[in-house]
């Protein structure tokens, strides 16, 4: 885990979903590969040729953009595949229930965080399959809003998506922290907009967030914390 520009106080956590709120390399890889296979089928080339074409474009893009990575949705636009088409592909091809399961620890951690922060998800998947992923993990009810590829018709990194995330909670970007597994896609633009950033390698590091996050700007203690404060005060006065 690596932190960037964490504010003294924060009120909103903006989570990436894939490889952030779960750790399953097979599912993360399949979400990419199922689209590449479909792309290859439509082009009448082999799956291996499709993979090679995408890999070569990624390499060229990185070489021409100081090593920065490009999202698959933005990559496909260079091959004439619109964001609308990418939305349709992902909605039809992504099946989280085949790979993921309920994560009791993640449920517990996000339940704790929800008492102090707004929790938003920002994803390059359309909202429907993204929410389905959250449902399988068991955390969909803890997320205040999910912003996806079909919300702004943009693929991360997109300023419109981040602005909407902040505005949906009535907060400024400086009160938000973006959390994800890819610096170029999930953190670079949020940091440029004045947000804090936390780079994680998967769910295991998200579990650690309650111990490292700055306090919210305004925080009403939970019932348990109120009881603890009262007990401490009584003990002090006794």
Tab-separated table of C-alpha atoms in Angstrom:
chain	number	residue	atom	x	y	z
A	1	UNK	CA	0.000	0.000	0.000
A	2	UNK	CA	1.180	3.505	-0.809
A	3	UNK	CA	-0.497	6.774	0.130
A	4	UNK	CA	-0.397	10.077	-1.726
A	5	UNK	CA	-1.364	13.548	-0.546
A	6	UNK	CA	-3.789	12.348	2.131
A	7	UNK	CA	-5.777	15.300	3.471
A	8	UNK	CA	-5.881	16.116	7.162
A	9	UNK	CA	-9.580	15.259	7.058
A	10	UNK	CA	-11.599	13.325	4.483
A	11	UNK	CA	-15.288	12.590	4.096
A	12	UNK	CA	-15.524	10.483	0.928
A	13	UNK	CA	-13.730	7.335	-0.225
A	14	UNK	CA	-13.877	6.637	-3.968
A	15	UNK	CA	-13.118	2.981	-4.638
A	16	UNK	CA	-12.106	1.247	-7.812
A	17	UNK	CA	-13.737	-2.211	-7.851
A	18	UNK	CA	-11.722	-4.716	-9.870
A	19	UNK	CA	-8.557	-5.947	-8.118
A	20	UNK	CA	-9.289	-3.413	-5.366
A	21	UNK	CA	-12.399	-4.624	-3.540
A	22	UNK	CA	-11.576	-8.238	-4.364
A	23	UNK	CA	-8.444	-10.210	-5.089
A	24	UNK	CA	-9.004	-12.713	-7.896
A	25	UNK	CA	-6.449	-12.524	-10.701
A	26	UNK	CA	-8.423	-15.024	-12.781
A	27	UNK	CA	-11.559	-12.854	-12.775
A	28	UNK	CA	-9.620	-9.641	-13.357
A	29	UNK	CA	-7.844	-11.237	-16.321
A	30	UNK	CA	-11.037	-12.762	-17.729
A	31	UNK	CA	-12.785	-9.401	-17.796
A	32	UNK	CA	-10.082	-8.183	-20.152
A	33	UNK	CA	-9.623	-11.366	-22.140
A	34	UNK	CA	-13.324	-12.016	-22.807
A	35	UNK	CA	-13.502	-8.647	-24.551
A	36	UNK	CA	-10.275	-9.213	-26.468
A	37	UNK	CA	-11.572	-12.607	-27.637
A	38	UNK	CA	-14.843	-11.014	-28.749
A	39	UNK	CA	-12.924	-8.250	-30.522
A	40	UNK	CA	-10.833	-10.886	-32.316
A	41	UNK	CA	-13.925	-12.853	-33.342
A	42	UNK	CA	-15.494	-9.748	-34.856
A	43	UNK	CA	-12.279	-9.009	-36.744
A	44	UNK	CA	-12.017	-12.558	-38.009
A	45	UNK	CA	-8.620	-13.142	-36.426
A	46	UNK	CA	-7.465	-15.691	-33.862
A	47	UNK	CA	-7.677	-14.962	-30.151
A	48	UNK	CA	-3.889	-14.994	-29.954
A	49	UNK	CA	-3.690	-12.437	-32.750
A	50	UNK	CA	-6.226	-10.279	-30.926
A	51	UNK	CA	-4.217	-10.458	-27.709
A	52	UNK	CA	-1.032	-9.577	-29.572
A	53	UNK	CA	-2.721	-6.604	-31.248
A	54	UNK	CA	-3.937	-5.224	-27.921
A	55	UNK	CA	-0.593	-5.845	-26.211
A	56	UNK	CA	1.279	-4.063	-28.989
A	57	UNK	CA	-1.041	-1.065	-28.793
A	58	UNK	CA	-0.584	-0.880	-25.011
A	59	UNK	CA	3.201	-0.937	-25.434
A	60	UNK	CA	3.168	1.757	-28.093
A	61	UNK	CA	0.834	3.933	-26.026
A	62	UNK	CA	3.029	3.615	-22.944
A	63	UNK	CA	6.143	4.441	-24.973
A	64	UNK	CA	4.474	7.577	-26.342
A	65	UNK	CA	2.935	8.698	-23.025
A	66	UNK	CA	5.797	8.465	-20.521
A	67	UNK	CA	4.919	4.947	-19.465
A	68	UNK	CA	1.260	5.646	-18.704
A	69	UNK	CA	-1.275	2.862	-19.173
A	70	UNK	CA	-4.537	3.093	-21.098
A	71	UNK	CA	-7.832	1.527	-20.082
A	72	UNK	CA	-9.278	-1.160	-22.351
A	73	UNK	CA	-12.343	0.943	-23.139
A	74	UNK	CA	-10.196	3.859	-24.312
A	75	UNK	CA	-7.896	1.464	-26.142
A	76	UNK	CA	-10.773	-0.015	-28.144
A	77	UNK	CA	-11.869	3.435	-29.345
A	78	UNK	CA	-8.627	3.556	-31.345
A	79	UNK	CA	-9.872	0.485	-33.221
A	80	UNK	CA	-13.274	1.998	-33.966
A	81	UNK	CA	-15.072	0.386	-31.025
A	82	UNK	CA	-17.239	3.017	-29.371
A	83	UNK	CA	-17.818	3.315	-25.647
A	84	UNK	CA	-21.420	2.282	-26.332
A	85	UNK	CA	-20.185	-0.968	-27.889
A	86	UNK	CA	-17.821	-1.569	-24.976
A	87	UNK	CA	-20.751	-1.166	-22.585
A	88	UNK	CA	-22.757	-3.785	-24.476
A	89	UNK	CA	-19.806	-6.188	-24.566
A	90	UNK	CA	-19.065	-5.930	-20.864
A	91	UNK	CA	-22.712	-6.233	-19.860
A	92	UNK	CA	-23.052	-9.455	-21.836
A	93	UNK	CA	-19.651	-11.024	-21.211
A	94	UNK	CA	-18.770	-10.310	-17.556
A	95	UNK	CA	-19.956	-12.925	-15.022
A	96	UNK	CA	-18.572	-12.273	-11.519
A	97	UNK	CA	-20.603	-15.084	-9.963
A	98	UNK	CA	-18.392	-17.593	-11.783
A	99	UNK	CA	-15.290	-16.352	-9.944
A	100	UNK	CA	-16.108	-14.466	-6.751
A	101	UNK	CA	-17.830	-15.223	-3.459
A	102	UNK	CA	-19.103	-13.397	-0.400
A	103	UNK	CA	-16.295	-11.686	1.555
A	104	UNK	CA	-17.247	-11.354	5.219
A	105	UNK	CA	-14.095	-9.417	6.097
A	106	UNK	CA	-14.685	-6.848	3.347
A	107	UNK	CA	-18.292	-6.510	4.509
A	108	UNK	CA	-17.074	-5.836	8.052
A	109	UNK	CA	-14.429	-3.308	6.960
A	110	UNK	CA	-16.760	-1.323	4.691
A	111	UNK	CA	-19.496	-1.392	7.331
A	112	UNK	CA	-17.027	0.248	9.708
A	113	UNK	CA	-15.921	2.804	7.120
A	114	UNK	CA	-19.506	3.649	6.159
A	115	UNK	CA	-20.079	4.970	9.691
A	116	UNK	CA	-17.531	7.730	8.988
A	117	UNK	CA	-17.289	8.242	5.221
A	118	UNK	CA	-19.330	8.372	2.052
A	119	UNK	CA	-18.442	5.267	0.007
A	120	UNK	CA	-18.518	5.639	-3.794
A	121	UNK	CA	-17.428	3.174	-6.477
A	122	UNK	CA	-15.896	4.280	-9.771
A	123	UNK	CA	-15.438	1.621	-12.426
A	124	UNK	CA	-14.729	1.152	-16.109
A	125	UNK	CA	-17.404	-1.511	-16.241
A	126	UNK	CA	-21.012	-0.518	-16.887
A	127	UNK	CA	-23.014	-0.024	-13.706
A	128	UNK	CA	-25.066	-3.247	-13.996
A	129	UNK	CA	-22.167	-5.761	-14.037
A	130	UNK	CA	-20.271	-3.605	-11.524
A	131	UNK	CA	-23.163	-3.742	-9.066
A	132	UNK	CA	-23.443	-7.465	-9.729
A	133	UNK	CA	-19.809	-7.824	-8.646
A	134	UNK	CA	-20.549	-5.872	-5.467
A	135	UNK	CA	-23.591	-8.082	-4.822
A	136	UNK	CA	-21.551	-11.269	-5.114
A	137	UNK	CA	-18.997	-9.906	-2.623
A	138	UNK	CA	-21.880	-8.821	-0.375
A	139	UNK	CA	-21.151	-5.093	-0.220
A	140	UNK	CA	-23.592	-3.551	-2.698
A	141	UNK	CA	-25.789	-2.174	0.105
A	142	UNK	CA	-22.795	-0.349	1.614
A	143	UNK	CA	-21.956	1.641	-1.526
A	144	UNK	CA	-23.768	4.961	-1.792
A	145	UNK	CA	-23.332	5.334	-5.547
A	146	UNK	CA	-21.689	3.369	-8.353
A	147	UNK	CA	-20.438	5.394	-11.315
A	148	UNK	CA	-19.605	3.320	-14.375
A	149	UNK	CA	-18.727	3.414	-18.028
A	150	UNK	CA	-22.346	4.123	-18.962
A	151	UNK	CA	-22.836	6.928	-16.423
A	152	UNK	CA	-20.779	9.587	-18.193
A	153	UNK	CA	-19.963	7.575	-21.323
A	154	UNK	CA	-16.330	7.941	-20.303
A	155	UNK	CA	-13.629	5.451	-19.322
A	156	UNK	CA	-11.217	6.186	-16.463
A	157	UNK	CA	-9.267	8.309	-16.066
A	158	UNK	CA	-12.070	10.805	-16.723
A	159	UNK	CA	-12.537	14.086	-14.894
A	160	UNK	CA	-16.313	13.925	-15.398
A	161	UNK	CA	-16.582	10.688	-13.403
A	162	UNK	CA	-14.563	12.050	-10.499
A	163	UNK	CA	-16.415	15.356	-10.459
A	164	UNK	CA	-19.730	13.493	-10.341
A	165	UNK	CA	-18.462	11.323	-7.478
A	166	UNK	CA	-17.611	14.376	-5.392
A	167	UNK	CA	-20.712	16.344	-6.338
A	168	UNK	CA	-23.020	13.418	-5.549
A	169	UNK	CA	-21.968	13.727	-1.901
A	170	UNK	CA	-21.908	17.523	-1.833
A	171	UNK	CA	-18.161	17.529	-1.195
A	172	UNK	CA	-15.153	19.148	-2.807
A	173	UNK	CA	-12.409	16.988	-4.373
A	174	UNK	CA	-10.101	17.943	-1.476
A	175	UNK	CA	-12.394	16.036	0.882
A	176	UNK	CA	-12.122	12.837	-1.183
A	177	UNK	CA	-9.618	9.990	-1.385
A	178	UNK	CA	-9.378	7.799	-4.484
A	179	UNK	CA	-8.427	4.168	-3.815
A	180	UNK	CA	-7.377	1.724	-6.528
A	181	UNK	CA	-4.801	-0.725	-7.803
A	182	UNK	CA	-3.531	1.237	-10.844
A	183	UNK	CA	-1.741	4.546	-10.358
A	184	UNK	CA	-2.256	5.853	-13.909
A	185	UNK	CA	-5.924	4.875	-14.099
A	186	UNK	CA	-7.136	5.299	-10.517
A	187	UNK	CA	-4.879	7.883	-8.855
A	188	UNK	CA	-3.020	10.230	-11.224
A	189	UNK	CA	-6.026	12.340	-12.229
A	190	UNK	CA	-7.642	12.390	-8.759
A	191	UNK	CA	-4.342	13.653	-7.334
A	192	UNK	CA	-4.206	16.319	-10.032
A	193	UNK	CA	-7.729	17.380	-8.995
A	194	UNK	CA	-6.651	17.776	-5.363
A	195	UNK	CA	-7.870	14.467	-3.984
A	196	UNK	CA	-5.826	12.134	-1.842
A	197	UNK	CA	-4.852	8.749	-3.200
A	198	UNK	CA	-4.160	5.255	-1.909
A	199	UNK	CA	-2.603	2.607	-4.126
A	200	UNK	CA	-3.500	-0.942	-3.073
A	201	UNK	CA	-2.665	-4.367	-4.463
A	202	UNK	CA	-6.024	-5.934	-3.659
A	203	UNK	CA	-8.610	-6.617	-0.981
A	204	UNK	CA	-6.017	-7.564	1.625
A	205	UNK	CA	-4.746	-3.998	1.736
A	206	UNK	CA	-8.259	-2.521	1.721
A	207	UNK	CA	-8.823	-4.480	4.947
A	208	UNK	CA	-6.114	-2.274	6.523
A	209	UNK	CA	-7.718	1.066	5.624
A	210	UNK	CA	-9.479	1.750	8.950
A	211	UNK	CA	-6.069	1.960	10.594
A	212	UNK	CA	-4.492	4.464	8.195
A	213	UNK	CA	-7.285	6.766	6.972
A	214	UNK	CA	-7.446	10.376	8.202
A	215	UNK	CA	-10.493	11.250	10.313
A	216	UNK	CA	-13.526	12.703	8.549
A	217	UNK	CA	-14.117	16.442	8.632
A	218	UNK	CA	-17.228	15.966	10.744
A	219	UNK	CA	-17.743	12.702	12.564
A	220	UNK	CA	-20.524	11.675	14.918
A	221	UNK	CA	-19.300	8.764	17.048
A	222	UNK	CA	-21.135	5.475	16.651
A	223	UNK	CA	-23.199	4.111	19.534
A	224	UNK	CA	-20.343	1.828	20.561
A	225	UNK	CA	-17.861	4.696	20.527
A	226	UNK	CA	-20.259	6.897	22.486
A	227	UNK	CA	-20.565	4.184	25.118
A	228	UNK	CA	-16.789	3.902	25.314
A	229	UNK	CA	-16.411	7.671	25.705
A	230	UNK	CA	-19.031	7.689	28.450
A	231	UNK	CA	-17.343	4.822	30.281
A	232	UNK	CA	-13.997	6.638	30.058
A	233	UNK	CA	-15.516	9.853	31.402
A	234	UNK	CA	-17.210	8.019	34.306
A	235	UNK	CA	-13.949	6.276	35.174
A	236	UNK	CA	-12.104	9.606	35.083
A	237	UNK	CA	-14.621	11.307	37.370
A	238	UNK	CA	-14.937	8.396	39.827
